[in-house]
C-alpha cells in the first residue's frame, strides 16, 4: 500500500531549526516507533509526514512519489493528535462518525466501524458523552479511535496511550498491533514508553534534538546502541557509564579503570574496530548484566550498597564503588540469593562480554 | 522547604465576617453606576415618555393628551410608510453586512504577508465620523460631479441618479451603511475565528471535512456568539438610522428614504410637534426592544457540548 520516506527533512520555526536533516524510511505495512526525550521533534516529524508542517528543506515521499505539495487532506493519513483535538461540540460517537461522514460512507459501514472501535477501546458506556465530560485517558482513546475508524494509507499516532492505566495500555497495545497488522496500514507511532516501543515496533527510531540518532529493530537498538545518547536513553534503569582506557598489554587487549582492569576476550576484541587501541573510552554496562554477590571472586570489584529499590520480582541496587562512582544493578530476587541492605559490602561482577565501548569524545560506538 | 511551606500555610483563610464585609463592599460599588444609569438613561426615557403623553407645542402650555399623540401617529399613512422603510433598510443592510462580513472575515483569517495593512484599510470606514462618511458618499454618488457616475459613463452606460431617483435612493442608503459597517462584522468574525483551536482546524483538514462541515462543526460554535452580538448591534443601530439618509438624501425623494429617526427629527425641528416626535422615538424604542428580546436570549444559550455533564452514561 504505502511506504513513507523522509529525505533530508529540515523544519525551521523562525530562526530555530527544529528538525535537522531527518532521513527515515518506513516500509509498507511496517510499524515504526519514534522515541526520544521531550522536545526532540517527534511531533514535528509526524506533522511533516502529514503535511501540517511544511519542511523548509528536504522531501517527503509516499511510495516514491514526492508529496511535498500535496495538501494534508489529500495525503490520506489518520492522525491521533497528542493534544487530542476532539471536536468539543460532538459526542464521542459523533467524533468517530465525523471522518466517515466526511468521506460520505454508507450509514451501515459507519455504524459497523464505530461499533468496532467502541469495542476495541472499551468505550461502550461513554458513546453519548461530550469530550469535556470525559477523563484524560478516555479523551485520549477517543482521539485514537478517530484515527482508527478510517482506513487511511498511513496511521500517525502521537503518544496515543500515554494517559492510560497500565492494564488498559497493555490490552490496547496488543489489540492495536493486531488491528494494524490485519489492516496492513503503515504506521508511525510516537511514544515515551520504552515498553511500548519494544513491544510494538518493527523498527525503532531514536531521536534527540531534532536529528535521528539510530534506526533499528528493538533488539539492535538495545544490543548495539549507536552512541552514548541511545545507550543511555534505551533501557531502564539507564546503562552505567564508566570512563576507561583501552590498552594493549602483553598481546591482550585490556580495559583499564582506576578501580579495576579487565582482559577482553577474543570476541569483544574482534568486534572492536582496529583503531580502538590506546584511547580513552566510555564503557557502558547495562544494569541487568551485572552480577552481585557477597563473596569476592575472580575479577570482582568491591563496593557498598548505596540505595536499594525493590521491584515486584527484582531489585534495583545502586552500588558505590568509590566516591562519585556508582553502578546501578538490576537482578532478580532469586538470582541475588541474599537480602540486600544499605551500606552492605558487596562484590560486583562485570562480564566483559557485555561491555559496550564508546568514543569518549564523540560518543560514537566503537565497533 | 519546611519554612516555605509554613509560610504558605500562614495565608489567612477568609472568615465569614470578612466575607460579609466583602459583600457589602461589592454592593456599594454598585451605587455610582446605578446613579449614573438613573440620571442619564432612566430619567430621559421617562421624561420623553411624559412628553409623548402631553400636547407640547411651541409657545402653548402643555395639556395632558393621553395616547392621542400615538393615535394620530398611527392614523397617519406616512408614518407607516416610514416605519416599513426603516425596517426594510435595517433588514437589507444588516443581511448584506452579515454575509459579506463573514465571508471577508474568513478571507482575512488566513495569515498572509501584508495582512496588517490590509486590515487597517478594511477597518477605516468604521472609524470615520458618520458626517464625513455621508458627505464623502454624497460626492461620490452625485449625478453631475460624482466619481461613480463618471466611471459608469466612461464605460458607456447612462449615469444613474443615485440620490434622487426613487429606485436608487434607498439602495444608496443601504450601500453606504454596508460600506461603513461591514468592517464591524469582519472584526467580530475575526475575533470569533481567533478562538478556534488550530489543532481542531487541522484535525478537520485531515478528516477531509467539507467546507460546510467545517463551518458548522469547527467554526460556527466559535462564531455564534460574536455574530449574534454583531447582528444585535447592527439591527439596533440601523433601526435608529439617522445620519446617512439625513446627509445623503435628506430622506427623499419624497419620503422614500426617510427613517423613523429622521421623521422624529422633522416633527421636532421643522413642525415643532415635540410630543409627536417623542411618540415616534418611543415607537423606535419598542421596535428595538422587540428585536433585543428575541436576540439576547439566544446569546445566553450555551453551545452544544459545553454544558455541565447531564447524562453520566453510567
Ligand atoms: N509552532 C512552533 N513554533 C516554534 N517552535 C516549535 C513549534 N512547534 C514545536 N516547536 C519546537 O520544536 C521542538 C520539537 O517539538 P515537538 O513538539 O516535535 O517535540 P516532541 O518530541 O513531540 O516532544 P513531546 O514528547 O514533549 O511531545 C521543541 O523544542 C519545540 O519547542
Ligand atoms: Mg510531541
Coordinates of C-alpha atoms in Angstrom, one line a residue, chain B:
Chain B
X1 CA 11.5 23.6 52.1
X2 CA 9.8 23.3 55.5
X3 CA 10.0 27.1 56.1
X4 CA 8.4 27.8 52.7
X5 CA 5.5 25.5 53.3
X6 CA 5.0 27.1 56.8
X7 CA 4.9 30.5 55.1
X8 CA 2.3 29.2 52.6
X9 CA 0.1 28.0 55.4
X10 CA 0.2 31.4 57.1
X11 CA -2.1 32.9 54.5
X12 CA -5.3 33.8 56.4
X13 CA -8.4 31.9 55.5
X14 CA -11.4 34.1 54.7
X15 CA -13.7 34.2 57.7
X16 CA -17.4 34.6 57.5
X17 CA -17.1 38.1 58.9
X18 CA -14.7 39.3 56.2
X19 CA -17.0 37.6 53.7
X20 CA -19.9 39.7 54.8
X21 CA -17.8 42.9 54.7
X22 CA -16.7 41.9 51.2
X23 CA -20.3 41.5 50.1
X24 CA -21.2 45.0 51.4
X25 CA -18.2 46.5 49.8
X26 CA -19.2 44.9 46.5
X27 CA -22.7 46.2 46.8
X28 CA -21.6 49.8 47.5
X29 CA -19.6 49.6 44.3
X30 CA -22.9 49.4 42.5
X31 CA -24.2 52.7 43.7
X32 CA -22.3 55.1 41.3
X33 CA -23.1 53.3 38.1
X34 CA -26.7 52.9 39.3
X35 CA -27.0 56.6 40.0
X36 CA -25.5 57.3 36.6
X37 CA -27.9 55.0 35.0
X38 CA -30.9 56.6 36.6
X39 CA -29.7 60.1 35.7
X40 CA -28.6 59.5 32.2
X41 CA -30.9 56.8 30.9
X42 CA -34.0 56.2 33.0
X43 CA -34.7 59.9 33.6
X44 CA -34.6 61.0 29.9
X45 CA -36.6 57.9 28.9
X46 CA -39.3 58.7 31.4
X47 CA -39.2 62.3 30.5
X48 CA -39.7 61.6 26.8
X49 CA -42.5 59.2 27.7
X50 CA -44.1 62.1 29.6
X51 CA -43.6 64.5 26.7
X52 CA -45.3 62.0 24.4
X53 CA -48.3 61.9 26.6
X54 CA -48.8 65.6 26.7
X55 CA -49.5 68.1 24.0
X56 CA -46.5 70.3 23.8
X57 CA -46.3 72.9 21.1
X58 CA -44.2 75.9 20.8
X59 CA -45.5 78.8 22.9
X60 CA -48.6 77.0 24.3
X61 CA -48.9 75.3 27.7
X62 CA -48.7 71.6 27.9
X63 CA -52.0 69.8 28.2
X64 CA -52.4 66.1 29.1
X65 CA -53.3 64.3 25.9
X66 CA -53.2 60.6 26.9
X67 CA -52.4 58.4 23.9
X68 CA -53.9 60.8 21.4
X69 CA -50.4 61.6 20.0
X70 CA -49.9 57.9 19.3
X71 CA -53.4 57.6 17.8
X72 CA -52.8 60.5 15.4
X73 CA -49.4 59.0 14.5
X74 CA -50.9 55.5 13.8
X75 CA -53.7 57.1 11.7
X76 CA -51.1 58.8 9.5
X77 CA -50.3 56.6 6.5
X78 CA -46.9 58.3 6.0
X79 CA -45.9 57.1 9.5
X80 CA -46.5 53.5 8.4
X81 CA -44.6 54.1 5.2
X82 CA -41.6 55.4 7.1
X83 CA -41.8 52.5 9.6
X84 CA -41.6 50.0 6.7
X85 CA -38.8 51.9 5.0
X86 CA -36.9 51.9 8.3
X87 CA -37.4 48.1 8.7
X88 CA -36.5 47.5 5.1
X89 CA -33.3 49.4 5.3
X90 CA -32.4 47.7 8.5
X91 CA -33.1 44.2 7.2
X92 CA -31.4 44.6 3.9
X93 CA -28.4 46.4 5.1
X94 CA -27.8 44.1 8.1
X95 CA -28.3 41.0 5.9
X96 CA -25.7 42.1 3.4
X97 CA -23.3 43.2 6.2
X98 CA -23.5 39.9 7.9
X99 CA -23.0 37.8 4.8
X100 CA -20.2 40.0 3.4
X101 CA -18.6 40.4 6.8
X102 CA -18.4 36.7 7.5
X103 CA -17.0 36.0 4.0
X104 CA -14.4 38.7 4.4
X105 CA -13.6 37.6 7.9
X106 CA -12.8 34.1 6.7
X107 CA -10.7 35.5 3.8
X108 CA -8.8 37.7 6.3
X109 CA -8.3 34.9 8.8
X110 CA -5.5 33.4 6.6
X111 CA -2.1 34.6 7.7
X112 CA -0.6 36.1 4.6
X113 CA 2.1 38.7 4.4
X114 CA 0.8 42.3 4.4
X115 CA -2.4 41.4 6.2
X116 CA -1.9 44.0 8.9
X117 CA -2.1 46.9 6.4
X118 CA -5.0 45.3 4.6
X119 CA -6.9 45.0 7.9
X120 CA -6.3 48.7 8.7
X121 CA -7.7 49.7 5.3
X122 CA -10.7 47.4 5.8
X123 CA -11.4 48.9 9.3
X124 CA -11.0 52.5 8.2
X125 CA -14.7 53.2 7.2
X126 CA -15.8 52.2 10.7
X127 CA -13.6 54.7 12.3
X128 CA -14.8 57.6 10.2
X129 CA -17.4 60.0 11.7
X130 CA -20.9 59.5 10.1
X131 CA -20.9 63.1 8.9
X132 CA -17.6 62.5 7.0
X133 CA -19.0 59.3 5.5
X134 CA -22.2 60.9 4.4
X135 CA -20.6 63.9 2.8
X136 CA -17.9 61.7 1.1
X137 CA -20.6 59.4 -0.4
X138 CA -22.7 62.3 -1.4
X139 CA -19.8 63.5 -3.6
X140 CA -19.1 60.0 -4.9
X141 CA -22.8 59.4 -5.8
X142 CA -23.6 62.9 -7.1
X143 CA -25.1 62.7 -10.5
X144 CA -23.2 65.5 -12.1
X145 CA -19.9 65.6 -10.2
X146 CA -19.7 62.1 -8.7
X147 CA -16.9 59.7 -9.3
X148 CA -19.3 56.7 -9.5
X149 CA -21.4 58.1 -12.3
X150 CA -18.2 59.3 -14.0
X151 CA -16.9 55.7 -14.1
X152 CA -20.3 54.4 -15.2
X153 CA -20.4 56.9 -18.0
X154 CA -16.8 56.2 -19.0
X155 CA -17.6 52.6 -19.7
X156 CA -20.6 53.7 -21.8
X157 CA -23.6 53.4 -19.6
X158 CA -26.1 56.1 -18.7
X159 CA -25.3 57.8 -15.4
X160 CA -27.6 56.8 -12.6
X161 CA -29.4 59.3 -10.4
X162 CA -28.3 57.6 -7.2
X163 CA -29.6 60.1 -4.7
X164 CA -32.7 61.4 -6.4
X165 CA -34.4 58.5 -8.2
X166 CA -37.0 56.6 -6.1
X167 CA -35.4 53.3 -7.2
X168 CA -31.8 54.1 -6.3
X169 CA -32.0 56.4 -3.3
X170 CA -32.9 53.6 -0.9
X171 CA -30.2 51.4 -2.4
X172 CA -27.7 54.2 -1.9
X173 CA -28.5 54.5 1.8
X174 CA -28.1 50.7 2.1
X175 CA -24.8 50.7 0.2
X176 CA -23.3 53.4 2.4
X177 CA -24.4 51.6 5.6
X178 CA -22.9 48.4 4.3
X179 CA -19.7 50.2 3.3
X180 CA -19.3 51.7 6.7
X181 CA -20.4 48.8 8.9
X182 CA -19.4 45.6 7.2
X183 CA -15.9 46.0 8.9
X184 CA -17.6 45.7 12.2
X185 CA -18.9 42.3 11.3
X186 CA -15.5 41.4 9.9
X187 CA -14.0 42.4 13.2
X188 CA -16.3 40.2 15.3
X189 CA -15.9 37.3 12.8
X190 CA -12.1 37.6 13.2
X191 CA -12.4 37.7 16.9
X192 CA -14.5 34.5 16.8
X193 CA -12.2 32.8 14.4
X194 CA -9.3 33.7 16.6
X195 CA -10.7 31.5 19.3
X196 CA -10.9 28.3 17.2
X197 CA -8.1 26.0 18.4
X198 CA -5.8 25.5 15.5
X199 CA -5.5 21.7 16.1
X200 CA -9.3 21.4 15.5
X201 CA -8.9 23.0 12.1
X202 CA -6.0 20.7 11.4
X203 CA -8.0 17.6 12.5
X204 CA -10.9 18.6 10.3
X205 CA -8.5 19.1 7.4
X206 CA -7.0 15.6 7.9
X207 CA -10.5 14.2 8.2
X208 CA -11.3 15.8 4.9
X209 CA -14.4 17.6 6.2
X210 CA -16.3 19.5 3.6
X211 CA -16.4 23.3 3.7
X212 CA -19.9 23.1 5.2
X213 CA -19.0 20.5 7.8
X214 CA -16.1 22.6 8.9
X215 CA -18.2 25.7 9.1
X216 CA -20.9 24.0 11.1
X217 CA -18.8 22.0 13.5
X218 CA -15.5 23.8 13.8
X219 CA -16.2 27.4 13.2
X220 CA -19.8 28.0 14.0
X221 CA -19.6 27.2 17.7
X222 CA -17.0 29.9 17.9
X223 CA -18.8 32.4 15.6
X224 CA -22.3 32.0 17.0
X225 CA -21.8 34.4 19.9
X226 CA -19.9 37.2 18.2
X227 CA -22.1 37.0 15.2
X228 CA -25.3 37.3 17.3
X229 CA -23.7 40.2 19.0
X230 CA -22.9 41.8 15.7
X231 CA -26.4 41.1 14.4
X232 CA -28.0 42.7 17.6
X233 CA -25.8 45.7 17.4
X234 CA -26.3 46.3 13.7
X235 CA -30.0 45.8 13.9
X236 CA -30.4 48.2 16.8
X237 CA -28.1 50.7 15.0
X238 CA -29.8 50.6 11.7
X239 CA -33.3 50.7 13.2
X240 CA -32.5 54.1 14.5
X241 CA -30.5 55.1 11.4
X242 CA -30.4 58.9 11.0
X243 CA -27.2 60.4 9.8
X244 CA -26.8 58.6 6.5
X245 CA -30.2 59.5 4.9
X246 CA -30.1 62.9 6.6
X247 CA -26.9 63.9 4.8
X248 CA -27.1 61.7 1.7
X249 CA -30.7 62.2 0.5
X250 CA -32.4 64.3 3.2
X251 CA -35.0 61.5 3.3
X252 CA -36.1 62.0 -0.2
X253 CA -37.2 61.7 -2.9
X254 CA -40.5 62.2 -1.2
X255 CA -40.4 60.1 2.0
X256 CA -38.7 57.2 0.2
X257 CA -35.5 57.2 2.4
X258 CA -37.0 58.7 5.5
X259 CA -36.3 56.6 8.6
X260 CA -38.2 56.9 11.9
X261 CA -35.4 58.9 13.5
X262 CA -35.4 61.3 10.6
X263 CA -39.2 61.6 10.8
X264 CA -39.0 62.3 14.5
X265 CA -36.3 64.9 13.8
X266 CA -38.6 66.6 11.3
X267 CA -41.6 66.7 13.7
X268 CA -39.4 68.2 16.3
X269 CA -37.4 70.7 14.5
X270 CA -39.4 71.5 11.4
X271 CA -43.0 71.1 12.5
X272 CA -42.3 71.8 16.2
X273 CA -44.6 69.0 17.3
X274 CA -42.4 67.9 20.2
X275 CA -44.9 65.4 21.6
X276 CA -45.3 63.6 18.3
X277 CA -41.5 63.5 18.0
X278 CA -41.4 61.9 21.4
X279 CA -44.1 59.4 20.5
X280 CA -42.0 58.4 17.4
X281 CA -38.9 57.9 19.5
X282 CA -41.0 55.6 21.7
X283 CA -42.1 53.6 18.7
X284 CA -38.4 53.1 17.9
X285 CA -37.7 52.1 21.5
X286 CA -40.4 49.5 21.3
X287 CA -39.3 48.0 18.0
X288 CA -35.7 47.8 19.2
X289 CA -36.9 46.2 22.4
X290 CA -38.7 43.5 20.5
X291 CA -35.5 42.8 18.5
X292 CA -33.3 42.7 21.5
X293 CA -35.8 40.4 23.3
X294 CA -35.5 37.9 20.5
X295 CA -31.8 38.0 20.1
X296 CA -30.3 38.5 23.6
X297 CA -31.7 35.2 25.0
X298 CA -30.2 33.4 22.0
X299 CA -26.8 34.7 23.1
X300 CA -27.2 33.3 26.5
X301 CA -27.8 29.8 25.3
X302 CA -24.7 27.7 25.7
X303 CA -23.5 25.9 22.6
X304 CA -23.6 22.1 22.4
X305 CA -21.2 20.1 24.5
X306 CA -20.3 22.9 26.8
X307 CA -22.9 22.3 29.4
X308 CA -22.1 20.5 32.6
X309 CA -22.5 16.8 32.4
X310 CA -26.1 15.8 32.5
X311 CA -26.1 12.2 31.3
X312 CA -23.3 10.4 33.2
X313 CA -23.7 7.4 31.0
X314 CA -23.3 5.0 33.8

